[in-house]
Short mmCIF file of C-alpha atoms in Angstrom, two decimals:
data_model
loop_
_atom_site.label_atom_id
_atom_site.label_comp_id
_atom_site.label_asym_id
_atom_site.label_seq_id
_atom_site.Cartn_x
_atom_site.Cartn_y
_atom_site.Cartn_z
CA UNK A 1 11.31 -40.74 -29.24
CA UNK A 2 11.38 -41.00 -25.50
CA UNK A 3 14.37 -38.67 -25.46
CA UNK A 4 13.18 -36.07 -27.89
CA UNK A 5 9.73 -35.79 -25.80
CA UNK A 6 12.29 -35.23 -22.41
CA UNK A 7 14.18 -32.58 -24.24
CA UNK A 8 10.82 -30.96 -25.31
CA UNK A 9 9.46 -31.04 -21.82
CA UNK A 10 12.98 -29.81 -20.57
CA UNK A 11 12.37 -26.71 -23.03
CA UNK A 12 9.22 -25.68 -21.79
CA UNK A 13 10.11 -25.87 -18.13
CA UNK A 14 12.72 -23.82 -19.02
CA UNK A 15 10.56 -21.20 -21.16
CA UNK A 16 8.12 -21.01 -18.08
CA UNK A 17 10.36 -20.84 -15.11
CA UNK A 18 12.51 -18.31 -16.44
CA UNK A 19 10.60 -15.51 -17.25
CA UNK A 20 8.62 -16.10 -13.88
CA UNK A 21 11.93 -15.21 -11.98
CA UNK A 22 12.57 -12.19 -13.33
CA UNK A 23 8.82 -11.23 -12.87
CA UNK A 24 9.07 -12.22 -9.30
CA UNK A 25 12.71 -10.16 -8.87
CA UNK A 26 10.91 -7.13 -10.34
CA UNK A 27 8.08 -7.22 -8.55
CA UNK A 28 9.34 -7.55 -5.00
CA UNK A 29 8.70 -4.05 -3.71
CA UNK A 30 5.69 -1.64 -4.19
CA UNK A 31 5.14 2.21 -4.17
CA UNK A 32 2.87 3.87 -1.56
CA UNK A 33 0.23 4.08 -4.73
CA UNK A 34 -1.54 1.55 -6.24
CA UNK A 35 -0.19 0.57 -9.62
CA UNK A 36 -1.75 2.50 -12.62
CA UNK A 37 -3.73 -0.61 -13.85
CA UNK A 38 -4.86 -1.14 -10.14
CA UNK A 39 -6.12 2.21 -10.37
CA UNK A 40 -8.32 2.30 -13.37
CA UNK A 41 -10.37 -1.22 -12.45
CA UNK A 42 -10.72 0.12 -8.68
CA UNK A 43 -11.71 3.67 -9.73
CA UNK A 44 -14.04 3.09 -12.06
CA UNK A 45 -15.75 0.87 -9.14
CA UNK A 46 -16.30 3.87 -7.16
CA UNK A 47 -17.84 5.31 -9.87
CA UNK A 48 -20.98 2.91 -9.47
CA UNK A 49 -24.14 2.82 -7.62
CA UNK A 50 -22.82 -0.70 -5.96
CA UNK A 51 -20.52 1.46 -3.95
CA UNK A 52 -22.12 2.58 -1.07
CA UNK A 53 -20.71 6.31 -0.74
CA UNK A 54 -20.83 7.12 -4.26
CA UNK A 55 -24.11 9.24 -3.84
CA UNK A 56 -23.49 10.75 -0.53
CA UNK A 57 -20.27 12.21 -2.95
CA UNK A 58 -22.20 12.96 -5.37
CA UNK A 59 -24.60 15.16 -3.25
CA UNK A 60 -21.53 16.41 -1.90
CA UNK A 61 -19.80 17.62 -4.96
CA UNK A 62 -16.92 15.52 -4.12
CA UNK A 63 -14.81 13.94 -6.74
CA UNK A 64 -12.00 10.30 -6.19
CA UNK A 65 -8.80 11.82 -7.67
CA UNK A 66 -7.90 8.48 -9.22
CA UNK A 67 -4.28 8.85 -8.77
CA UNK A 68 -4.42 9.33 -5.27
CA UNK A 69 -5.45 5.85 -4.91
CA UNK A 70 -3.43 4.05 -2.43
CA UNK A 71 -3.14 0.95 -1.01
CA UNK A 72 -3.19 0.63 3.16
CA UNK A 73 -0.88 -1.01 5.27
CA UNK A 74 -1.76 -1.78 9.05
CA UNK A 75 0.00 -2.76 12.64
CA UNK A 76 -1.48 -4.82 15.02
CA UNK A 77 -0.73 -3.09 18.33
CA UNK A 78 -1.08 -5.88 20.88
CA UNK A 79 1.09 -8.47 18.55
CA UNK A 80 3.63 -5.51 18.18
CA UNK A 81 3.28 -4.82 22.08
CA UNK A 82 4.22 -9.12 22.76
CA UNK A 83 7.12 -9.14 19.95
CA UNK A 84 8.77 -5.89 20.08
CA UNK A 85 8.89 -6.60 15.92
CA UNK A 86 6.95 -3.33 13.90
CA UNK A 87 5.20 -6.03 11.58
CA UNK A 88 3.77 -4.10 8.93
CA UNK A 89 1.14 -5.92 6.90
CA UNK A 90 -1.46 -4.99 3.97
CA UNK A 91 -5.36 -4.56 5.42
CA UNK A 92 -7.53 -6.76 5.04
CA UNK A 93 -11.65 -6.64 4.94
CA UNK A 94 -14.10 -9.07 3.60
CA UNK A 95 -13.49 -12.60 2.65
CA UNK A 96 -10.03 -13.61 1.58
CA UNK A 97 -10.57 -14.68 -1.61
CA UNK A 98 -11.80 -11.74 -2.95
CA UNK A 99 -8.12 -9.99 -2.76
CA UNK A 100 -7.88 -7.60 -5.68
CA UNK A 101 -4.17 -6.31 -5.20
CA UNK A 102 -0.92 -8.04 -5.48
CA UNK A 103 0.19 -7.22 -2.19
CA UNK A 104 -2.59 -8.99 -0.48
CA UNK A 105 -4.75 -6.95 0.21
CA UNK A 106 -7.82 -4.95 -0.46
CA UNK A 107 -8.54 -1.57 1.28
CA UNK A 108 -7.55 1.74 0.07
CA UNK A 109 -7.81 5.21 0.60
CA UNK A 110 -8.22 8.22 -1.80
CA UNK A 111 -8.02 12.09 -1.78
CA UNK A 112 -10.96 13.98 -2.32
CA UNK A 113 -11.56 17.27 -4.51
CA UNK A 114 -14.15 19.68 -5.01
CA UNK A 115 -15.69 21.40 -7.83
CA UNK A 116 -13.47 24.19 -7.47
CA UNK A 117 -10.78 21.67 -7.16
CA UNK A 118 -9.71 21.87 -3.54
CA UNK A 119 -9.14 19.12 -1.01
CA UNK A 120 -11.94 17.86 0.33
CA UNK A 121 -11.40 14.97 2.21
CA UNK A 122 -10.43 11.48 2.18
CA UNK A 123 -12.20 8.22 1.44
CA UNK A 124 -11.17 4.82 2.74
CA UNK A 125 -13.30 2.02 1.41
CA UNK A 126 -12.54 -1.91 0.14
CA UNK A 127 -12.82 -3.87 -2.45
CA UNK A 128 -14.60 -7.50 -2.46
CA UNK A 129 -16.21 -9.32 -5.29
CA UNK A 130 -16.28 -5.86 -7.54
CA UNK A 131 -18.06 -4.32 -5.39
CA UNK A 132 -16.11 -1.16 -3.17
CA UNK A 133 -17.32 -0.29 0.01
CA UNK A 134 -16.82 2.48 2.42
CA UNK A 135 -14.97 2.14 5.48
CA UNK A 136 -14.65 5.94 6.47
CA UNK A 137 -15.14 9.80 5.04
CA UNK A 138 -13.35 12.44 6.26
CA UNK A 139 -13.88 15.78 5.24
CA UNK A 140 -11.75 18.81 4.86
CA UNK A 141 -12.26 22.50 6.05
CA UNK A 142 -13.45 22.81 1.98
CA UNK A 143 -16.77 21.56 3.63
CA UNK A 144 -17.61 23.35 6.72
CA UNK A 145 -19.77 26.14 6.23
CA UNK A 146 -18.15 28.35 9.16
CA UNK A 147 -15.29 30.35 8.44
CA UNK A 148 -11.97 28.37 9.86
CA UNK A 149 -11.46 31.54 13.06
CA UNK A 150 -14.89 30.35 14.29
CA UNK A 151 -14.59 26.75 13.14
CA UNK A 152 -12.82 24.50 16.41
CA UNK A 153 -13.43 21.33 14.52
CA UNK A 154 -9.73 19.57 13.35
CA UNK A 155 -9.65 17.75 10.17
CA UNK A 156 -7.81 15.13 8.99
CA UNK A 157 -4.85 16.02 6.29
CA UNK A 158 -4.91 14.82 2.40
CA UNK A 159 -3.88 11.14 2.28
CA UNK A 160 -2.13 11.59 -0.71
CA UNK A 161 1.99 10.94 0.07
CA UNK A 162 3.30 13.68 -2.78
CA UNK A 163 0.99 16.37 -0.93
CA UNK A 164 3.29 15.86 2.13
CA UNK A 165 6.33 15.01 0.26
CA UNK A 166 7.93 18.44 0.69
CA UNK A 167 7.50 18.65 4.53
CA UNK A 168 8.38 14.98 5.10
CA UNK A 169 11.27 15.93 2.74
CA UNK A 170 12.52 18.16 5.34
CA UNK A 171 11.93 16.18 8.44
CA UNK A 172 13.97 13.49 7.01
CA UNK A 173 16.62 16.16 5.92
CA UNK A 174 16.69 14.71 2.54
CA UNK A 175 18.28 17.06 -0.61
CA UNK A 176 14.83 15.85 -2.70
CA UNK A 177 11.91 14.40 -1.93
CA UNK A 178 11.64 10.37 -0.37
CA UNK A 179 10.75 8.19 -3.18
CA UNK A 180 6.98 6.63 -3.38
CA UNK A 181 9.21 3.17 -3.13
CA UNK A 182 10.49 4.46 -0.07
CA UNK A 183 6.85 5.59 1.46
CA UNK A 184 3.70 2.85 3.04
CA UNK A 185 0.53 4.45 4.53
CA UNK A 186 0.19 2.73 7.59
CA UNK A 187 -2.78 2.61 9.89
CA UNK A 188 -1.97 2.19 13.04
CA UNK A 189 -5.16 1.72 15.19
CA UNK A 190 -5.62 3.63 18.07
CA UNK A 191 -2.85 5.70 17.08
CA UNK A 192 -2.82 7.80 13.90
CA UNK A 193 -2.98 6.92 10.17
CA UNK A 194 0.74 7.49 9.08
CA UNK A 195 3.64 7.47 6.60
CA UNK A 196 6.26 4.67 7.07
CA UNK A 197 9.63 5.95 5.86
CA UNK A 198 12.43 3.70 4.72
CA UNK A 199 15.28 5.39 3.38
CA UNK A 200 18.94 4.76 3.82
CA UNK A 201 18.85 2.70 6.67
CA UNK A 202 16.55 5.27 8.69
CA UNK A 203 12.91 3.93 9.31
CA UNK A 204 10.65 6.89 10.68
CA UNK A 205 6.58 6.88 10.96
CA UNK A 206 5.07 9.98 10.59
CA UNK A 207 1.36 10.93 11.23
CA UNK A 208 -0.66 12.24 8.37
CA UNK A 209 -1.57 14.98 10.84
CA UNK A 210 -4.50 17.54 10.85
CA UNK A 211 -5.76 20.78 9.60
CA UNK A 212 -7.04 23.93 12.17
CA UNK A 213 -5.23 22.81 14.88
CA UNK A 214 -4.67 24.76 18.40
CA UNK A 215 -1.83 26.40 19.32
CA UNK A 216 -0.99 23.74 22.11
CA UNK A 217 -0.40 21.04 19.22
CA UNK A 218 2.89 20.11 17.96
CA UNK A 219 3.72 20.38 14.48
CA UNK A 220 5.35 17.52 11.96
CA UNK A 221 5.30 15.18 14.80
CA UNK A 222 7.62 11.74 14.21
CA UNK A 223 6.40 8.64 15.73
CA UNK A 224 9.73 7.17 17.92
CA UNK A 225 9.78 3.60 18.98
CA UNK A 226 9.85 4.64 22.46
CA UNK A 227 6.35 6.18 21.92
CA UNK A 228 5.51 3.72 20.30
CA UNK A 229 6.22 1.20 22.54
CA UNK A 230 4.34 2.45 24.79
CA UNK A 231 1.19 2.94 23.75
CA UNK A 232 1.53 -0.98 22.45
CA UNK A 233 1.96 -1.69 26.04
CA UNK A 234 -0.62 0.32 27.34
CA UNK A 235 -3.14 -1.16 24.78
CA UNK A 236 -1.68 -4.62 25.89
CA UNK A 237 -1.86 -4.15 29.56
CA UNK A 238 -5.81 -3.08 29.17
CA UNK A 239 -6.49 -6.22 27.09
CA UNK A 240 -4.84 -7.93 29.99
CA UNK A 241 -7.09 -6.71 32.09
CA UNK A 242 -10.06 -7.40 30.11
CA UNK A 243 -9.09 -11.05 29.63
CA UNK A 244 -8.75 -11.08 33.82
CA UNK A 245 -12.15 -9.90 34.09
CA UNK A 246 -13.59 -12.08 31.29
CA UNK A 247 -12.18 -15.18 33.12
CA UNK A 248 -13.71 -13.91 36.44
CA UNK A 249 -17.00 -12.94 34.95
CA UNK A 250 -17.36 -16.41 33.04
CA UNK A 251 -16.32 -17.98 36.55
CA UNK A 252 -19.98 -16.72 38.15
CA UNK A 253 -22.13 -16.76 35.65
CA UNK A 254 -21.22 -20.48 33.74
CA UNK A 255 -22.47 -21.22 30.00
CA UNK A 256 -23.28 -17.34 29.33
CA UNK A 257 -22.18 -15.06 26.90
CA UNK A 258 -19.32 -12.39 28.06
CA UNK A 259 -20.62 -8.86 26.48
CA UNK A 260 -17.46 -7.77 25.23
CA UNK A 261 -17.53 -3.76 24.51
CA UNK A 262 -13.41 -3.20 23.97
CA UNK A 263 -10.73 -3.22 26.21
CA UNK A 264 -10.43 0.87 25.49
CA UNK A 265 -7.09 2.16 23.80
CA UNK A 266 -4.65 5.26 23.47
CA UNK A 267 -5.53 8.28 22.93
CA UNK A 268 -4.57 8.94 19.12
CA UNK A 269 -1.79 11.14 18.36
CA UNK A 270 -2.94 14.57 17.36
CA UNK A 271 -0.51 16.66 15.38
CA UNK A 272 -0.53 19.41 12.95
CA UNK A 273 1.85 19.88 9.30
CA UNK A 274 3.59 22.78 8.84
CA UNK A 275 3.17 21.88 5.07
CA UNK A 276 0.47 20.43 2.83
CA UNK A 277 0.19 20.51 -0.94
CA UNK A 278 -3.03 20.09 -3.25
CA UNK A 279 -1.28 18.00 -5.88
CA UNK A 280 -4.14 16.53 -8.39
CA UNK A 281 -1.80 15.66 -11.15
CA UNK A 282 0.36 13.41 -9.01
CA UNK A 283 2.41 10.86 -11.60
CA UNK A 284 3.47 13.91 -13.41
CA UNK A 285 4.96 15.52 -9.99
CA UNK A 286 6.42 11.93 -9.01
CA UNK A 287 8.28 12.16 -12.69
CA UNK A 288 9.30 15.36 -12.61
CA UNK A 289 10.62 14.94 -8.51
CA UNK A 290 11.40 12.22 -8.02
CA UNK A 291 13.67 10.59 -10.83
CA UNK A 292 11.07 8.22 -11.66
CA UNK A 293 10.37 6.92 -15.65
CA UNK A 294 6.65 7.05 -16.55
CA UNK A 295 6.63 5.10 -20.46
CA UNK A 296 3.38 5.97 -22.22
CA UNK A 297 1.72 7.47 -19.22
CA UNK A 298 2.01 4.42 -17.30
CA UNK A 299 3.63 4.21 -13.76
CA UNK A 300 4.35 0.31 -12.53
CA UNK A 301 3.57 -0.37 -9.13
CA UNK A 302 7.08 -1.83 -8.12
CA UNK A 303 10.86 -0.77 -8.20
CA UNK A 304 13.91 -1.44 -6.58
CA UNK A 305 14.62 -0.76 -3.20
CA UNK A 306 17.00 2.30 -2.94
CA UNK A 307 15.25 5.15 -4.36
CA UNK A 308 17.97 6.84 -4.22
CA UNK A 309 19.82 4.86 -7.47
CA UNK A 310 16.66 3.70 -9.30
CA UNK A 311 17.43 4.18 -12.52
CA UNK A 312 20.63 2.43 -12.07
CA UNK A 313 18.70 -0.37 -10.50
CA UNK A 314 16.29 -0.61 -12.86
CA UNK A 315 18.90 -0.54 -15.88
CA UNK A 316 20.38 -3.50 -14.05
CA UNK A 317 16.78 -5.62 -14.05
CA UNK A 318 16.84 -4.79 -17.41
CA UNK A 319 20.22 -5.90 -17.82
CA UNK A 320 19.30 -9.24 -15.74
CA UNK A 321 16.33 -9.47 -18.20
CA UNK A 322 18.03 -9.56 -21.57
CA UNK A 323 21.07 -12.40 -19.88
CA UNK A 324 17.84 -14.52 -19.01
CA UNK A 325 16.34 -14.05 -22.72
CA UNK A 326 19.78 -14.54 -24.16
CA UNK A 327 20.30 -17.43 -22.58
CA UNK A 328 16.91 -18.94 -22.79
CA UNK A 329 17.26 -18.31 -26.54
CA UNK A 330 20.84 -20.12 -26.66
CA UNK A 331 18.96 -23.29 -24.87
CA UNK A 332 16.46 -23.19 -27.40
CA UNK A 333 19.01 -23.02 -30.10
CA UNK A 334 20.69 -26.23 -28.24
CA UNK A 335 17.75 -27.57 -27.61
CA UNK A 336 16.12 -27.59 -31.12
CA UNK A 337 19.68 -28.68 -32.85
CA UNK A 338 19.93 -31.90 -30.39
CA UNK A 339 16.56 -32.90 -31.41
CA UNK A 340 17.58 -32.82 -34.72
CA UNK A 341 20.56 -34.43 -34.40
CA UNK A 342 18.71 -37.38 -33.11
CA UNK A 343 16.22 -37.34 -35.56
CA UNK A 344 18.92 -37.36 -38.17
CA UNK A 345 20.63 -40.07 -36.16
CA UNK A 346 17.40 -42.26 -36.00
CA UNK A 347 16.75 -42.19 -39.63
CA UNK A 348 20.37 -43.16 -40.54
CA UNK A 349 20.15 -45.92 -38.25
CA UNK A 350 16.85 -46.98 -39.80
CA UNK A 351 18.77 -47.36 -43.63
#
């Protein structure tokens, strides 16, 4: 009996593990959107009272396009200005064990539309205990009630990656447009809120950018690690200093508290597009653009790493899949007939 319970247990370590590994192998890389499930629960908490924007939207006219939804990356500047390593990690607000999305973390940032259906801004906010709250609004030109030749005011471009897919497209000479697998929105503080690019061994960040710029701006600006570089080491170099005075200040005036007020930063990068699209129905453009399967309206949040080949990828997860069930299937078979071999066994034995 001993042996028949260790063959049991054997099985369903087996019938556990397995499946769990190809989860894990299928799940190992995320599109710039949050997944379509993702969506729904974290939409439909905007649409609350709880959330603390929703009726400044409301009186607005302003509308979440659910699709938009996307989850936010961030760099820490000063770690990145010490390591020389571009450490790109999901944000984080609240308390940690209120994390909502697989990745880790819980802000996000949507696209905003009018009545009329323009853009009309975006909305950052985060999620903690079911409850969202805002982190920042920015509207759109859709809002200001001067016409744009008198209006000097610059305002921030839709969030939403397939509205600059075209344009990025083109900066990163591609023949069609960069996957979502292939696309993070990064926040780098201090600097600009941008898309990270990782395509075919080429890694570019590139600012969402601005609408009514002046002339003097540049246009479809890329972020180089030289630039980069050094506004990390100018933002370290004034936290230097700020440490130096904090030990100085401490020094004269023993057992009270340093007022900290920020150790300043960069000026952030200010850039225009030379391109921006008002895409609302957005998993229908990513189908029809960008190779990508959507089964019964559903988009998953994960795919293989090459955009470029994944369909062929994704056949070959599939493909992975079914050896793992096939052989899982032959172990039960085993399993089940060396149980009752031994049972038969036992029985003789016991005549």
């Amino acid at each position: 009996m001993k042996k028949i319970f260790a063959l049991f247990t054997l099985f369903i370590m087996l019938l556990t593990f397995i499946p769990y590994s190809v989860f894990a192998l299928e799940k190992e890389n995320n599109m710039v959107y949050a997944s379509r499930s993702n969506q729904d629960s974290i939409y439909q908490l905007t649409q609350k009272e709880s959330f603390d924007y929703f009726k400044a939207l409301e009186n607005d006219g302003l509308k979440i396009v659910k699709e938009s939804i996307t989850t936010v990356y961030t760099v820490d500047m000063l770690e990145y200005a010490k390591t020389g390593t571009l450490n790109i990690t999901p944000m984080v607000k609240g308390k940690k064990q209120y994390f909502t999305d697989i990745n880790g973390g819980n802000v996000y940032i949507a696209k905003l539309i009018t009545s009329d259906n323009e853009y009309g801004g975006n909305i950052m906010f985060y999620v903690e205990s079911d409850v969202a709250y805002n982190i920042r609004f920015t509207p759109s030109m859709a809002l200001d009630k001067h016409s744009q030749s008198e209006n000097k005011t610059m305002y921030m471009s839709s969030c939403s990656y397939v509205d600059h897919a075209s344009r990025i497209q083109n900066i990163m000479n591609e023949s069609k447009p960069v996957s979502v697998y292939d696309v993070k929105y990064v926040v780098i503080d201090d600097v600009a809120d941008c898309f990270y690019v990782d395509i075919n061994a080429k890694q570019v960040i590139i600012p969402v950018g601005y609408q009514n710029v002046d002339s003097s701006s540049e246009i479809d600006v890329v972020l180089t690690e030289t630039t980069l570089k050094r506004m990390a080491k100018d933002n370290l170099d004034r936290y230097n200093e700020l440490i130096t005075d904090q030990e100085a200040w401490e020094k004269e005036h023993p057992g009270e508290m340093f007022d900290f007020t920020g150790y300043g930063s960069s000026a952030p990068m200010v850039s225009g597009c030379s391109r921006v699209d008002n895409i609302i129905d957005i998993f229908n453009y990513i189908e029809k653009n960008m190779n990508v399967s959507i089964s019964n309206g559903i988009i998953d949040n994960t795919s293989p790493k090459n955009a470029n080949t994944d369909n062929e990828l994704i056949d070959k997860f599939n493909v992975t899949e079914v050896l793992w069930t096939g052989a899982l299937c032959v172990i039960a078979l085993l399993t089940v007939g060396a149980v009752l071999y031994m049972v038969k066994r036992h029985k003789s034995k016991a005549k």
